[in-house]
Amino acid sequence: MESSTPKRKRLSYACNYCREKKTRCDEGQPSCRNCRVAGVQCITTDKRRAGAVVTSRRRPSPNTACNTVTTPVENAVNTPVSLTQPSPLPVAASQGLRPPAQFWDRSGWRSGRLPMMPRFIGGSMFEIMTEWLDLAFYRLRIPAPYPASLPSGSALPVSVSVPPSPPILPSGSEMRLLGQRFLQTVCCIFPFMTEGEIYQICDSNLTGSPSGQALAYLIAAAASMTEGGSQPEDYIAYCNTLLGHVVAERTLQSAQAIFLFAIVLRSSDHIAWAWDVLCLGVSIAQSIGINQATTAAQGSTWWCVYVFEKILAFESGRASMIWDRELSRSAQLDDDDDDPTAKYKWTCISLANTLHEMQDRAAGAWRREEWLPQSVDEAIEEKIHTGGELAMLLDYWWGGLPTEYRTGSAFSQQSAFLSFYYQYALILLNRSVLLIEASELREMTSRYAAGKPWQHRLANGAGVCVEAARDMIKLTVATVDSGLPTYLTALTSPLSAVYALAVHILRERRSLLARSDLELMKAAIGIIRQHYARLDDIQRVNEVLSALETYTADCLNGQVPESFGIYNYGALQR
């Protein structure tokens, strides 16, 4: 009997994520739909060929505007748990929902891995930043001096009431003053509306379209935030009820209203809510062709949306959803350019592209280690090279700025805005180094970065992070002391700098600059309290900041023993 032909095996070209979830993969390119929804990088490996990546049968995706996902990259520490056990995981570690794949779950803290740019789940920047502080105390083997946070992923939803009637706007003259302040602050950073458009909306007396009404309330809300007044919750709640009507308009003004709504929500520290609203605005802007920029108004609106979306994605750790062929190629900046508007525009775009590239390249290195069978040495070497290249990338961007933007002056809102996010990027890129033993870091850089232009930069990552934290606090303090109208202190706060500086003081309490760093911390904490005084999280913010300030001061006064140390995993072992 003749032997029958072997049955042909059906090869699966589903991506790794769809295989894991046992769902149907549409094999879209560059990412399948399931991966885009879940927020993970879409990678398909061939099980027959030791981890080779499959690209030959990937189908073109109908939505080419989606970028690859942004996920945390892990640092060179990738090792087993030490025999010396650290402090117990905080309460939130074992509870709550499973976070999206681009975030780093607390369950991974015991794995010995330390992401270079960890991304944590949270509905506000305070939650996201405090999660890193929890990680720092865990790795330093210190019980956190403040009460435990809510379980990861179980934060209470934002409470939004539906106003029975439209809230009352200020009178005509007061509304014009608010419009003027809005023009001087928000539109100085994001110039997406002209002076004539702003005053026309302020004088409309709510007789226009739903998007015009929403813009009137949002202009008043944003302007009142710069004055340090109470949180305009009524205005925000009413704009939320108008959102469906604004979406249905599908006009340039409706896209501007949604964009401004996202800015106001970010200023209220509702960063998850702001992201959801901004996603809606980007979708509308692209569907009605604003990204084609056939008019000056469309062009200014689109590049402002582009920049804000990249910054918000970087802050929240989410995957950017905008791809633009023209804006992704930042123009060469020239000090001799006589057009300040164009110069500022392309400076902001270059910042957005730099932040996105940092996040994207770091995510790629981390995902390759997760999905591909790299050796320990290969994984460590790639992560060190990625960190060094990202440090040089950020330095190159800063060195290429026009001279007037490198001053970081509190008297220039645009310069202060660019300087703040440069320092913020430095802190996020280098703060994990504060949680690694200096001897281990030197050993890794000497082994894998010898002769590279960024060898000493990586070895001094802790110093770079601390100096950036000091500069951020000094910039914020100078901005507040100037008394000039600004939107930077309403949009964000130096929370990342305070946490990084606190960890540095706990590690280097014998430093001659430790007490001056503590005074900088106290000044920044006062500004943060003022920023959150109008928000719902003020009680939790006060608890954490007061406990952190007291504990740091006690360390410097010798009231806390020096028995703790960094959780040492051994840098070169898995």
Short mmCIF file of N, CA and C in Angstrom, two decimals, residues 78-86 109-113 566-571 574:
data_model
loop_
_atom_site.label_atom_id
_atom_site.label_comp_id
_atom_site.label_asym_id
_atom_site.label_seq_id
_atom_site.Cartn_x
_atom_site.Cartn_y
_atom_site.Cartn_z
N ASN A 78 17.32 42.86 35.15
CA ASN A 78 16.35 41.86 34.70
C ASN A 78 16.79 40.53 35.31
N THR A 79 16.42 40.30 36.57
CA THR A 79 17.06 39.27 37.35
C THR A 79 16.09 38.56 38.25
N PRO A 80 16.51 37.44 38.86
CA PRO A 80 15.63 36.76 39.80
C PRO A 80 15.54 37.50 41.11
N VAL A 81 14.56 37.10 41.92
CA VAL A 81 14.38 37.73 43.22
C VAL A 81 15.56 37.39 44.11
N SER A 82 16.06 38.38 44.82
CA SER A 82 17.17 38.18 45.73
C SER A 82 16.72 37.35 46.92
N LEU A 83 17.69 36.69 47.57
CA LEU A 83 17.37 35.95 48.79
C LEU A 83 16.97 36.88 49.91
N THR A 84 17.45 38.12 49.85
CA THR A 84 17.04 39.12 50.83
C THR A 84 15.73 39.72 50.37
N GLN A 85 14.66 39.45 51.07
CA GLN A 85 13.34 39.87 50.62
C GLN A 85 13.12 41.34 50.87
N PRO A 86 12.46 42.05 49.96
CA PRO A 86 12.17 43.46 50.15
C PRO A 86 10.95 43.64 51.03
N TRP A 109 6.50 43.70 40.00
CA TRP A 109 7.55 44.29 40.83
C TRP A 109 8.49 43.24 41.40
N ARG A 110 7.98 42.05 41.70
CA ARG A 110 8.81 41.00 42.28
C ARG A 110 9.64 40.26 41.22
N SER A 111 9.42 40.55 39.96
CA SER A 111 10.10 39.81 38.91
C SER A 111 11.57 40.18 38.81
N GLY A 112 11.97 41.27 39.44
CA GLY A 112 13.34 41.72 39.32
C GLY A 112 13.56 42.66 38.17
N ARG A 113 12.51 42.95 37.40
CA ARG A 113 12.64 43.83 36.25
C ARG A 113 12.33 45.26 36.65
N ILE A 566 18.83 49.64 48.65
CA ILE A 566 18.14 49.32 47.41
C ILE A 566 18.02 47.81 47.26
N TYR A 567 16.86 47.39 46.82
CA TYR A 567 16.59 45.97 46.58
C TYR A 567 17.51 45.52 45.45
N ASN A 568 18.54 44.73 45.79
CA ASN A 568 19.57 44.35 44.84
C ASN A 568 19.21 43.03 44.18
N TYR A 569 18.95 43.07 42.88
CA TYR A 569 18.57 41.86 42.16
C TYR A 569 19.76 41.20 41.46
N GLY A 570 20.86 41.94 41.32
CA GLY A 570 21.93 41.41 40.50
C GLY A 570 21.67 41.73 39.05
N ALA A 571 22.43 42.65 38.48
CA ALA A 571 22.03 43.26 37.22
C ALA A 571 22.21 42.35 36.02
N ARG A 574 19.26 36.66 34.83
CA ARG A 574 17.82 36.57 34.68
C ARG A 574 17.28 35.79 35.84
#
